Coordinates of C-alpha atoms in Angstrom, one line a residue:
M1 CA -1.4 91.3 43.9
M2 CA 1.9 93.2 43.9
T3 CA 3.7 90.1 45.3
I4 CA 2.3 88.0 42.4
Y5 CA 3.3 90.7 39.9
H6 CA 6.9 90.8 41.2
K7 CA 7.1 87.0 41.0
I8 CA 5.9 86.8 37.4
K9 CA 7.7 90.0 36.3
P10 CA 10.5 89.1 33.9
K11 CA 13.9 89.8 35.2
S12 CA 16.2 89.4 32.2
L13 CA 16.3 91.5 29.1
K14 CA 15.6 88.4 27.0
S15 CA 12.5 87.6 29.0
K16 CA 11.3 91.2 28.8
L17 CA 11.8 91.2 25.0
F18 CA 9.9 88.0 24.7
L19 CA 7.0 89.2 26.8
S20 CA 6.9 92.6 25.0
L21 CA 6.9 90.7 21.7
L22 CA 4.1 88.5 22.8
I23 CA 1.9 91.3 24.2
L24 CA 2.6 94.1 21.8
I25 CA 3.1 92.4 18.5
I26 CA 2.0 88.8 18.4
T27 CA -1.3 89.1 20.3
P28 CA -2.4 92.3 18.4
L29 CA -1.5 90.7 15.1
I30 CA -3.6 87.6 15.8
V31 CA -6.5 89.8 16.9
L32 CA -6.0 92.0 13.8
Y33 CA -5.9 89.1 11.4
L34 CA -9.0 87.5 13.0
Y35 CA -10.8 90.8 12.7
L36 CA -9.7 91.2 9.0
F37 CA -10.7 87.7 8.1
N38 CA -14.2 88.3 9.7
Q39 CA -14.4 91.6 7.8
F40 CA -13.4 89.9 4.6
E41 CA -16.0 87.2 5.2
G42 CA -18.7 89.9 5.7
A43 CA -17.5 91.8 2.6
L44 CA -17.5 88.6 0.6
Q45 CA -21.0 87.7 1.8
D46 CA -22.2 91.2 0.9
K47 CA -20.6 90.9 -2.5
I48 CA -22.2 87.5 -3.2
V49 CA -25.6 88.7 -1.9
T50 CA -25.3 91.8 -4.2
Q51 CA -24.4 89.7 -7.2
S52 CA -27.2 87.2 -6.4
S53 CA -29.7 90.1 -5.9
K54 CA -28.7 91.6 -9.2
G55 CA -29.4 88.2 -10.9
L56 CA -32.8 87.9 -9.1
D57 CA -33.7 91.5 -10.0
Q58 CA -32.9 90.7 -13.6
V59 CA -35.1 87.6 -13.5
Q60 CA -37.8 89.6 -11.9
Q61 CA -37.6 92.3 -14.5
S62 CA -37.5 89.6 -17.3
T63 CA -40.6 88.0 -15.9
E64 CA -42.4 91.3 -15.8
D65 CA -41.2 92.0 -19.4
L66 CA -42.4 88.6 -20.5
M67 CA -45.9 89.3 -18.9
S68 CA -45.9 92.6 -20.7
L69 CA -45.2 91.0 -24.0
V70 CA -48.0 88.5 -23.4
Y71 CA -50.4 91.3 -22.7
K72 CA -49.2 93.1 -25.8
T73 CA -49.9 89.9 -27.8
L74 CA -53.4 89.9 -26.4
V75 CA -54.0 93.5 -27.5
M76 CA -52.6 92.7 -31.0
V77 CA -54.9 89.6 -31.3
Q78 CA -57.9 91.6 -30.1
N79 CA -57.2 94.4 -32.6
D80 CA -56.5 92.1 -35.6
K81 CA -59.2 92.6 -38.3
V82 CA -58.9 89.1 -39.7
I83 CA -59.4 87.4 -36.3
Y84 CA -62.2 89.8 -35.6
D85 CA -64.0 89.0 -38.9
V86 CA -63.5 85.2 -38.5
L87 CA -64.7 85.2 -34.8
T88 CA -67.7 87.5 -35.4
E89 CA -68.8 86.3 -38.8
P90 CA -67.8 82.7 -39.1
E91 CA -70.5 82.0 -41.7
K92 CA -68.5 83.8 -44.3
Y93 CA -65.7 81.2 -44.2
T94 CA -65.4 77.5 -44.3
E95 CA -64.3 75.7 -41.2
L96 CA -60.9 74.9 -42.7
D97 CA -60.4 78.5 -43.9
R98 CA -61.2 79.9 -40.4
V99 CA -58.6 77.6 -38.9
H100 CA -56.0 78.5 -41.4
L101 CA -56.6 82.2 -41.2
I102 CA -56.4 82.3 -37.4
E103 CA -53.3 80.0 -37.3
R104 CA -51.5 82.3 -39.8
V105 CA -52.3 85.5 -37.9
L106 CA -51.3 83.9 -34.5
K107 CA -48.1 82.7 -36.0
N108 CA -47.3 86.1 -37.5
I109 CA -48.0 87.9 -34.2
D110 CA -46.1 85.2 -32.2
N111 CA -43.0 85.6 -34.5
S112 CA -43.1 89.4 -34.4
I113 CA -43.1 89.5 -30.5
F114 CA -41.5 86.4 -29.2
L115 CA -38.4 86.3 -31.5
F116 CA -36.3 84.7 -28.8
N117 CA -38.4 81.6 -28.1
S118 CA -41.9 81.3 -29.8
Q119 CA -42.2 77.6 -28.8
I120 CA -43.3 78.5 -25.3
V121 CA -46.5 80.4 -26.1
Y122 CA -49.8 78.7 -26.7
Y123 CA -53.0 80.4 -27.9
T124 CA -56.7 79.5 -27.4
L125 CA -59.6 81.5 -28.8
L126 CA -63.3 80.9 -28.4
D127 CA -65.9 82.7 -30.4
E128 CA -69.6 83.2 -29.5
Y129 CA -70.8 80.4 -31.8
G130 CA -69.3 77.4 -30.1
S131 CA -65.9 77.1 -31.9
V132 CA -62.5 76.7 -30.3
Y133 CA -59.3 77.7 -32.2
T134 CA -55.7 76.9 -30.9
S135 CA -52.1 77.3 -32.0
F136 CA -51.1 73.9 -30.5
Q137 CA -52.1 70.3 -30.2
P138 CA -54.0 69.7 -26.9
Q139 CA -53.7 66.7 -24.7
Q140 CA -57.3 65.9 -25.3
M141 CA -60.2 67.4 -27.3
L142 CA -61.0 70.9 -26.0
D143 CA -64.6 71.3 -24.8
Y144 CA -66.1 74.7 -25.6
N145 CA -68.6 74.7 -22.7
A146 CA -66.0 73.3 -20.2
I147 CA -63.6 76.2 -21.0
K148 CA -66.4 78.8 -20.8
N149 CA -67.3 77.5 -17.4
E150 CA -63.8 77.4 -15.9
H151 CA -63.3 79.4 -12.8
W152 CA -61.1 82.0 -14.4
A153 CA -63.5 82.6 -17.3
K154 CA -66.4 83.3 -14.9
Q155 CA -64.4 85.9 -13.1
L156 CA -63.9 88.0 -16.2
N157 CA -66.2 91.0 -16.6
V158 CA -66.2 94.7 -17.7
D159 CA -64.3 95.8 -14.6
R160 CA -61.9 92.9 -14.8
P161 CA -61.2 92.3 -18.6
Y162 CA -58.2 90.1 -18.0
L163 CA -56.8 87.7 -15.3
W164 CA -53.5 86.0 -14.7
I165 CA -53.5 82.3 -13.7
A166 CA -50.2 81.4 -12.0
N167 CA -50.5 77.6 -11.9
D168 CA -52.7 76.7 -14.8
P169 CA -52.6 72.8 -15.4
N170 CA -50.8 72.0 -18.6
Y171 CA -53.3 71.2 -21.4
V172 CA -50.7 71.0 -24.2
V173 CA -49.7 67.6 -25.6
R174 CA -46.7 66.2 -23.8
D175 CA -44.6 65.9 -27.0
V176 CA -44.5 69.7 -27.0
T177 CA -44.0 70.5 -23.3
S178 CA -43.7 68.3 -20.3
S179 CA -44.2 71.1 -17.7
K180 CA -46.8 70.4 -15.0
Y181 CA -48.2 74.0 -15.0
L182 CA -48.4 76.9 -17.4
L183 CA -48.7 80.7 -16.8
T184 CA -51.9 81.8 -18.4
L185 CA -53.4 85.2 -19.3
G186 CA -57.2 84.9 -19.7
S187 CA -59.2 87.7 -21.2
T188 CA -62.6 88.7 -22.7
M189 CA -61.8 90.4 -26.0
R190 CA -64.2 93.3 -26.8
N191 CA -64.7 95.4 -29.9
T192 CA -64.8 99.2 -30.0
D193 CA -68.3 99.2 -28.7
N194 CA -67.1 97.3 -25.6
T195 CA -69.1 94.2 -26.8
P196 CA -67.4 90.9 -26.1
F197 CA -66.8 88.8 -29.1
S198 CA -64.3 86.2 -27.9
L199 CA -62.7 84.5 -24.9
A200 CA -58.9 84.4 -25.2
R201 CA -56.4 82.3 -23.3
I202 CA -52.6 82.8 -23.9
S203 CA -50.4 80.5 -21.9
I204 CA -46.6 80.5 -21.4
D205 CA -44.4 77.5 -20.6
Y206 CA -42.7 79.5 -17.8
E207 CA -40.7 76.5 -16.5
K208 CA -39.0 76.1 -19.9
W209 CA -38.5 79.8 -20.1
F210 CA -37.0 80.0 -16.6
K211 CA -34.7 77.0 -17.3
A212 CA -33.4 78.8 -20.4
S213 CA -32.8 82.0 -18.4
V214 CA -31.2 80.6 -15.2
H215 CA -29.0 77.6 -14.4
S216 CA -28.5 76.0 -11.1
D217 CA -25.0 74.9 -10.2
E218 CA -22.9 74.1 -7.1
E219 CA -22.8 77.8 -6.0
H220 CA -26.4 78.8 -6.8
Q221 CA -29.6 76.6 -6.5
Y222 CA -32.6 78.3 -8.0
Y223 CA -36.3 77.7 -7.0
L224 CA -39.7 79.1 -7.8
I225 CA -42.0 79.1 -4.7
D226 CA -45.5 80.4 -4.5
K227 CA -47.0 82.4 -1.6
A228 CA -48.5 79.3 0.0
G229 CA -45.0 77.9 0.4
T230 CA -45.4 75.3 -2.4
L231 CA -42.4 74.5 -4.6
V232 CA -43.4 75.4 -8.1
S233 CA -40.1 74.6 -9.9
S234 CA -36.6 73.7 -9.0
F235 CA -34.8 74.5 -12.3
N236 CA -32.7 71.4 -12.5
S237 CA -31.5 71.9 -9.0
G238 CA -30.2 68.7 -7.3
L239 CA -30.6 70.1 -3.8
V240 CA -33.7 69.1 -1.8
L241 CA -35.3 72.2 -0.5
D242 CA -35.9 72.1 3.3
S243 CA -39.4 72.4 4.6
Q244 CA -38.3 75.2 6.9
V245 CA -37.5 77.3 3.9
L246 CA -40.9 76.6 2.4
H247 CA -42.5 77.6 5.7
F248 CA -40.6 80.9 5.7
F249 CA -42.3 81.9 2.5
R250 CA -45.7 81.1 3.9
E251 CA -45.1 83.5 6.7
T252 CA -43.1 86.3 5.1
T253 CA -44.7 89.5 3.8
E254 CA -41.4 91.0 2.5
K255 CA -41.0 91.6 -1.2
G256 CA -37.3 90.7 -1.2
G257 CA -34.3 90.1 1.1
F258 CA -32.0 87.3 2.4
Y259 CA -31.5 85.3 5.5
F260 CA -29.3 82.4 6.7
D261 CA -31.1 79.0 7.1
Q262 CA -29.5 77.1 9.9
R263 CA -30.8 73.7 9.0
T264 CA -29.4 73.7 5.5
D265 CA -26.5 76.0 6.5
S266 CA -27.3 78.1 3.4
L267 CA -27.8 81.7 2.4
V268 CA -31.4 82.2 1.1
N269 CA -31.9 85.2 -1.2
Y270 CA -35.3 85.9 -2.7
R271 CA -37.4 88.3 -4.8
S272 CA -41.1 88.4 -5.2
I273 CA -43.2 88.6 -8.3
P274 CA -46.3 90.3 -6.9
Q275 CA -48.6 89.9 -9.9
L276 CA -48.3 86.1 -9.6
D277 CA -47.7 85.7 -5.8
W278 CA -44.4 83.9 -6.6
Y279 CA -40.9 84.1 -5.0
F280 CA -37.8 83.5 -7.1
V281 CA -35.3 82.0 -4.6
D282 CA -31.5 81.6 -4.8
V283 CA -30.0 79.2 -2.3
I284 CA -26.2 79.5 -1.8
P285 CA -24.6 76.8 0.5
R286 CA -22.4 78.4 3.2
K287 CA -19.6 75.9 2.4
V288 CA -19.4 77.5 -1.1
L289 CA -19.3 81.0 0.5
F290 CA -16.6 80.5 3.0
Q291 CA -14.8 77.2 2.2
E292 CA -12.0 79.0 0.3
I293 CA -11.6 81.6 3.1
W294 CA -11.4 78.8 5.7
D295 CA -8.7 77.0 3.8
L296 CA -6.9 80.3 3.4
K297 CA -7.2 81.0 7.1
V298 CA -5.8 77.6 8.1
K299 CA -2.8 78.0 5.7
F300 CA -2.2 81.6 6.8
F301 CA -2.2 80.9 10.5
S302 CA 0.0 77.8 10.0
I303 CA 2.5 79.9 8.2
F304 CA 2.0 82.8 10.6
I305 CA 2.7 80.6 13.7
A306 CA 5.8 79.1 12.1
F307 CA 7.0 82.6 11.2
I308 CA 6.4 83.8 14.8
V309 CA 8.2 80.9 16.3
L310 CA 11.1 81.4 14.0
F311 CA 11.0 85.2 14.7
I312 CA 11.0 84.7 18.4
G313 CA 13.9 82.3 18.3
I314 CA 16.0 84.6 16.2
N315 CA 15.0 87.6 18.4
M316 CA 16.0 85.8 21.5
F317 CA 19.3 84.7 20.0
I318 CA 20.1 88.2 18.8
S319 CA 19.2 89.8 22.1
Y320 CA 21.3 87.2 24.0
K321 CA 24.4 87.7 21.8
F322 CA 24.3 91.4 20.9
T323 CA 22.5 93.3 23.5
K324 CA 25.4 95.5 24.5
P325 CA 26.9 96.1 21.1
L326 CA 23.4 96.8 19.7
T327 CA 23.0 99.6 22.2
V328 CA 26.1 101.3 20.8
L329 CA 24.9 100.7 17.3
E330 CA 21.5 102.0 18.1
K331 CA 23.0 105.3 19.3
K332 CA 25.0 105.6 16.2
M333 CA 22.0 104.9 14.0
S334 CA 19.9 107.4 15.8
S335 CA 22.4 110.1 15.3
I336 CA 22.5 109.2 11.6
V337 CA 18.7 109.3 11.3
K338 CA 18.8 112.9 12.4
Q339 CA 21.2 113.7 9.6
N340 CA 20.6 112.6 5.9
L341 CA 20.9 109.3 4.1
K342 CA 24.3 110.3 2.6
V343 CA 26.0 110.0 6.0
T344 CA 27.6 106.6 6.8
I345 CA 29.1 105.1 10.0
S346 CA 32.8 104.7 10.3
E347 CA 33.9 101.0 10.3
K348 CA 36.9 101.6 12.6
N349 CA 37.1 100.1 16.0
Y350 CA 34.4 97.4 15.1
T351 CA 34.8 93.7 14.4
G352 CA 32.7 90.6 14.0
E353 CA 29.0 90.8 13.7
I354 CA 28.8 94.5 14.6
L355 CA 31.1 95.3 11.8
Q356 CA 28.9 93.3 9.4
F357 CA 25.9 95.2 10.7
I358 CA 27.6 98.5 10.1
R359 CA 28.7 97.5 6.6
S360 CA 25.2 96.4 5.9
F361 CA 23.8 99.6 7.2
N362 CA 26.3 101.7 5.0
Q363 CA 25.3 99.5 2.1
M364 CA 21.7 100.1 2.8
T365 CA 22.1 103.9 2.9
T366 CA 24.0 103.7 -0.4
D367 CA 21.3 101.5 -2.0
M368 CA 18.6 103.8 -0.7
N369 CA 20.4 106.8 -2.2
T370 CA 20.7 104.9 -5.5
M371 CA 17.0 103.9 -5.3
V372 CA 15.9 107.5 -4.6
K373 CA 17.9 108.6 -7.6
L374 CA 16.4 105.9 -9.7
L375 CA 12.9 106.8 -8.5
K376 CA 13.5 110.4 -9.4
D377 CA 14.7 109.4 -12.9
E378 CA 11.8 107.1 -13.3
Q379 CA 9.4 109.8 -12.4
K380 CA 10.9 112.1 -14.9
Q381 CA 10.7 109.4 -17.5
K382 CA 7.0 108.8 -16.7
E383 CA 6.3 112.5 -17.1
L384 CA 8.1 112.5 -20.4
V385 CA 6.2 109.4 -21.6
H386 CA 3.0 110.9 -20.5
F387 CA 3.8 114.1 -22.4
Q388 CA 4.8 112.1 -25.5
M389 CA 1.5 110.2 -25.3
L390 CA -0.5 113.4 -25.1
L391 CA 1.5 114.8 -28.0
S392 CA 1.0 111.6 -30.0
Q393 CA -2.8 112.0 -29.7
I394 CA -2.6 115.4 -31.3
N395 CA -1.5 114.1 -34.7
P396 CA -4.4 111.6 -35.2
H397 CA -6.9 114.2 -34.2
F398 CA -5.3 116.6 -36.6
L399 CA -5.5 113.9 -39.3
L400 CA -9.1 113.2 -38.5
N401 CA -10.1 116.8 -38.8
T402 CA -8.1 117.2 -42.0
L403 CA -9.9 114.1 -43.5
N404 CA -13.2 115.7 -42.7
T405 CA -12.1 118.9 -44.4
I406 CA -11.0 116.9 -47.5
K407 CA -14.2 115.0 -47.5
W408 CA -16.4 118.2 -47.6
L409 CA -14.2 119.7 -50.3
A410 CA -14.6 116.6 -52.4
I411 CA -18.3 116.6 -51.9
R412 CA -18.5 120.3 -53.0
K413 CA -16.6 119.3 -56.2
G414 CA -18.9 116.4 -56.9
D415 CA -16.3 113.6 -56.3
K416 CA -18.0 110.4 -55.0
D417 CA -14.9 108.3 -54.2
I418 CA -12.8 110.6 -52.1
P419 CA -15.6 111.2 -49.5
D420 CA -16.1 107.5 -49.1
I421 CA -12.4 106.9 -48.7
C422 CA -12.1 109.8 -46.2
L423 CA -15.0 108.4 -44.2
S424 CA -13.6 104.9 -44.1
L425 CA -10.1 106.1 -43.1
G426 CA -11.7 108.4 -40.5
N427 CA -13.5 105.4 -39.0
I428 CA -10.2 103.6 -38.7
L429 CA -8.4 106.6 -37.2
E430 CA -11.3 107.3 -34.7
T431 CA -11.2 103.6 -33.5
S432 CA -7.4 103.9 -33.0
L433 CA -7.9 107.0 -30.9
H434 CA -10.1 105.2 -28.3
S435 CA -7.1 104.0 -26.2
E436 CA -9.4 103.2 -23.2
V437 CA -11.1 100.4 -25.2
E438 CA -8.9 97.3 -26.0
L439 CA -11.6 94.7 -26.8
I440 CA -14.4 95.3 -29.3
Y441 CA -17.1 93.3 -30.9
L442 CA -16.1 91.0 -33.9
K443 CA -18.8 92.7 -36.0
D444 CA -17.2 96.1 -35.4
E445 CA -13.7 94.8 -36.2
L446 CA -15.1 93.4 -39.5
K447 CA -16.7 96.8 -40.2
L448 CA -13.1 98.3 -40.0
I449 CA -12.0 95.7 -42.5
E450 CA -14.7 96.8 -44.8
D451 CA -13.7 100.4 -44.4
Y452 CA -10.1 99.5 -45.1
L453 CA -11.0 97.4 -48.2
L454 CA -13.0 100.3 -49.5
I455 CA -9.8 102.4 -49.5
H456 CA -8.2 99.9 -51.8
E457 CA -11.1 99.5 -54.2
L458 CA -9.9 102.3 -56.5
R459 CA -6.4 100.9 -56.7
Y460 CA -7.2 97.3 -57.3
N461 CA -10.6 97.6 -58.9
D462 CA -11.8 94.0 -59.5
Q463 CA -8.3 92.4 -59.0
L464 CA -9.0 91.9 -55.2
N465 CA -11.7 89.6 -53.9
V466 CA -12.3 89.1 -50.2
D467 CA -14.6 86.3 -48.8
Y468 CA -15.8 85.8 -45.3
D469 CA -16.4 82.4 -43.7
F470 CA -17.9 82.6 -40.2
N471 CA -21.1 82.1 -38.2
S472 CA -23.2 85.2 -37.6
G473 CA -23.7 84.0 -34.0
M474 CA -20.1 85.2 -33.4
D475 CA -20.9 88.9 -34.0
Y476 CA -20.6 89.8 -30.4
A477 CA -17.4 87.8 -29.7
L478 CA -14.7 90.1 -28.2
V479 CA -11.5 90.6 -30.2
P480 CA -8.6 93.0 -29.7
K481 CA -9.2 96.3 -31.5
L482 CA -7.4 96.6 -34.9
S483 CA -6.2 93.0 -34.7
I484 CA -7.6 91.6 -38.0
Q485 CA -7.0 94.8 -40.1
P486 CA -3.2 94.6 -39.9
L487 CA -3.4 90.9 -41.1
V488 CA -5.5 91.9 -44.1
E489 CA -3.3 94.8 -44.7
N490 CA -0.2 92.5 -44.6
S491 CA -1.8 90.1 -47.1
I492 CA -2.7 92.9 -49.5
L493 CA 0.6 94.8 -49.4
H494 CA 3.0 91.9 -49.3
G495 CA 1.0 89.1 -50.9
I496 CA -1.5 90.4 -53.3
A497 CA 0.2 93.7 -54.5
P498 CA 3.2 91.9 -56.1
L499 CA 0.8 89.3 -57.7
K500 CA 0.1 89.4 -61.3
G501 CA -3.6 88.4 -61.6
Q502 CA -6.6 88.0 -59.5
G503 CA -6.0 88.3 -55.7
N504 CA -8.2 86.3 -53.3
I505 CA -8.3 86.7 -49.5
I506 CA -10.4 84.5 -47.2
I507 CA -11.2 85.6 -43.7
R508 CA -12.1 82.5 -41.8
I509 CA -13.4 82.6 -38.2
F510 CA -14.3 79.5 -36.1
T511 CA -14.2 78.2 -32.5
E512 CA -12.7 75.1 -31.0
N513 CA -12.2 74.1 -27.3
K514 CA -13.4 77.4 -26.0
L515 CA -10.8 79.2 -28.3
L516 CA -11.5 81.6 -31.1
Y517 CA -9.5 81.2 -34.3
I518 CA -9.2 83.9 -37.0
E519 CA -7.4 82.9 -40.2
I520 CA -6.4 85.2 -43.1
E521 CA -5.6 83.2 -46.2
D522 CA -4.4 84.7 -49.4
N523 CA -3.1 83.4 -52.8
G524 CA -0.3 86.0 -52.9
V525 CA 3.3 85.5 -53.8
G526 CA 4.1 83.7 -50.5
I527 CA 6.5 84.2 -47.6
Q528 CA 9.7 83.6 -49.5
E529 CA 9.0 86.3 -52.0
Q530 CA 7.9 88.6 -49.2
N531 CA 11.2 88.1 -47.4
K532 CA 13.2 88.9 -50.5
A533 CA 11.2 92.1 -51.0
Q534 CA 11.7 93.1 -47.3
K535 CA 15.5 92.7 -47.4
G536 CA 15.9 96.0 -49.1
R537 CA 13.7 97.9 -46.7
S538 CA 15.4 100.3 -44.3
R539 CA 12.6 100.0 -41.7
K540 CA 11.4 96.5 -40.8
G541 CA 7.7 95.9 -40.4
I542 CA 6.4 96.0 -36.8
G543 CA 2.7 95.1 -37.4
L544 CA 2.8 91.3 -36.8
Q545 CA 5.2 91.6 -33.9
N546 CA 3.1 94.4 -32.4
L547 CA 0.0 92.1 -32.6
K548 CA 1.9 89.2 -31.1
D549 CA 2.9 91.4 -28.1
R550 CA -0.7 92.6 -27.7
L551 CA -2.0 89.1 -27.7
Q552 CA 0.6 88.0 -25.2
I553 CA -0.2 90.9 -22.8
L554 CA -4.0 90.4 -23.1
F555 CA -4.3 86.6 -23.1
K556 CA -1.0 85.1 -22.0
E557 CA -0.5 81.6 -23.3
D558 CA -4.0 81.6 -24.9
G559 CA -3.0 84.4 -27.3
K560 CA -1.0 83.2 -30.3
L561 CA -0.2 84.3 -33.8
E562 CA 1.4 82.0 -36.4
V563 CA 2.3 82.4 -40.1
I564 CA 1.9 79.3 -42.2
P565 CA 3.4 79.1 -45.8
L566 CA 1.1 77.6 -48.4
E567 CA 1.8 76.2 -51.8
H568 CA 0.1 79.3 -53.3
G569 CA 0.0 82.1 -50.8
T570 CA 0.2 82.4 -47.0
L571 CA -2.1 81.6 -44.1
V572 CA -2.0 83.7 -40.9
R573 CA -3.8 82.2 -37.9
M574 CA -4.6 84.1 -34.7
Q575 CA -5.7 82.3 -31.6
L576 CA -7.4 83.9 -28.5
P577 CA -10.0 82.9 -25.9
Y578 CA -13.6 82.8 -27.1
L579 CA -15.3 85.6 -25.1
L580 CA -18.9 86.0 -26.2
S581 CA -20.6 89.2 -24.9
S582 CA -24.3 89.9 -24.9
P583 CA -25.3 93.0 -26.9
Y584 CA -26.5 96.0 -24.9
E585 CA -30.3 96.1 -25.0
G586 CA -30.9 99.0 -22.7
G587 CA -32.4 101.1 -25.5

């Protein structure tokens, strides 16, 4: 062994450097990067599984909420006096009146509970006298006795007043719903004496509801599978579900989890809906998970190998040319390291590359000293800016507290206008103080506009008219805080104020090509007159430029602000991405 070791042991310094570089740097780096990539893949997988699990948990909760709403509907139908009278005393009404009364009550209950989508709920009521009432058009004439003798109806009793039917065959006309199955709640409705007076069947087109709630795409394929391993719905998924996946759900007893299916090379994430013996499944192809990482890995290692080859070549060249002079330089540098950065190496007695090294080193120490000084100055500047920022927040808080004081003084004296103005101005100041929030709902921004306009009502009386032109569906679009108010303020101060006569402002909001456009149009004096008036000002306005800078910082090229002169007045158009946020419904 020793003989072999001595034969392969590098003799020259160049070879020793190369071997050291290979063993101590290149190999550990390769191992490290492979480990990091594997860790990154695992972290990415965990993140995707977590995101998928959150989505499945939301669908599970939504399903349970939907079932709760259906049960609540059943209770409301059972407790409704009109329905009870019609079903228990049908002889008091004509057949047409009974149908109209029950349809009206069912429609009112349906609209009060299922505001989001009432077209997915279908009601069937049977009295004890052979009549059937529905809220829909059935595929074929409903037979009273056939419904009473269905399996689910026979299972109902005092101890089991209601029953969920997971895969109830669709009995609604195909023009209304084309789903194969419905989710049905069957129940025996009883009065306060616990005497049955009606058989109720409330069905949901769950496939239509699920398709509206979740959408399959290239990254996520959603399925609904029952406990027997039968595919219930595929939610527009184009991926054929493998039989091995269906077999897994026939065997599993877990309520939720994930696993990798080797045959489809996919991550399968699932959650159970125990009340219905269903599994909601999210299938994520592995190529979607790791394709980008694999491409990045190939590119990285290509660049890494090229860099290593170049680095080895340069290292070998330097070690060959400058081994001895570098030793001298290393000793000098070591002695300098023990001193401070202000010490430099004398350039005397050196020429060629070594002289260049020394000059570079001296320049490096000079630059480092300069950099240290700049960093210290920058730190001082940051502390000063932070102090100024804290100080700047004192004044708005002081103003807000002062406004509250003025408001209460005015209320005591019976003044009605000043408290309203103080309240509106306080809302604007309070919004400006929330520096941690940059984007707010459009409806909240428009509320600030209303507060601002309220301040100007006393001054302009009926000479200022503001109209709004936008869709209420945009209420939860996200816009920069205090972005529309400066535009309205600009129109009033520079366009409407100098105008002799009625001033009109139109706030127009619309979307186009995934962009949100906000236009402020006025019939004021126009841009030319505004420019003439501003020539004599000692302090130029900064509102529009400030808004332009904010849009550029927030949205880059998608954020724009332009001022368009009109024949009578001015139009200011603001462009930003259309970001529609869901309202918080947590209660």
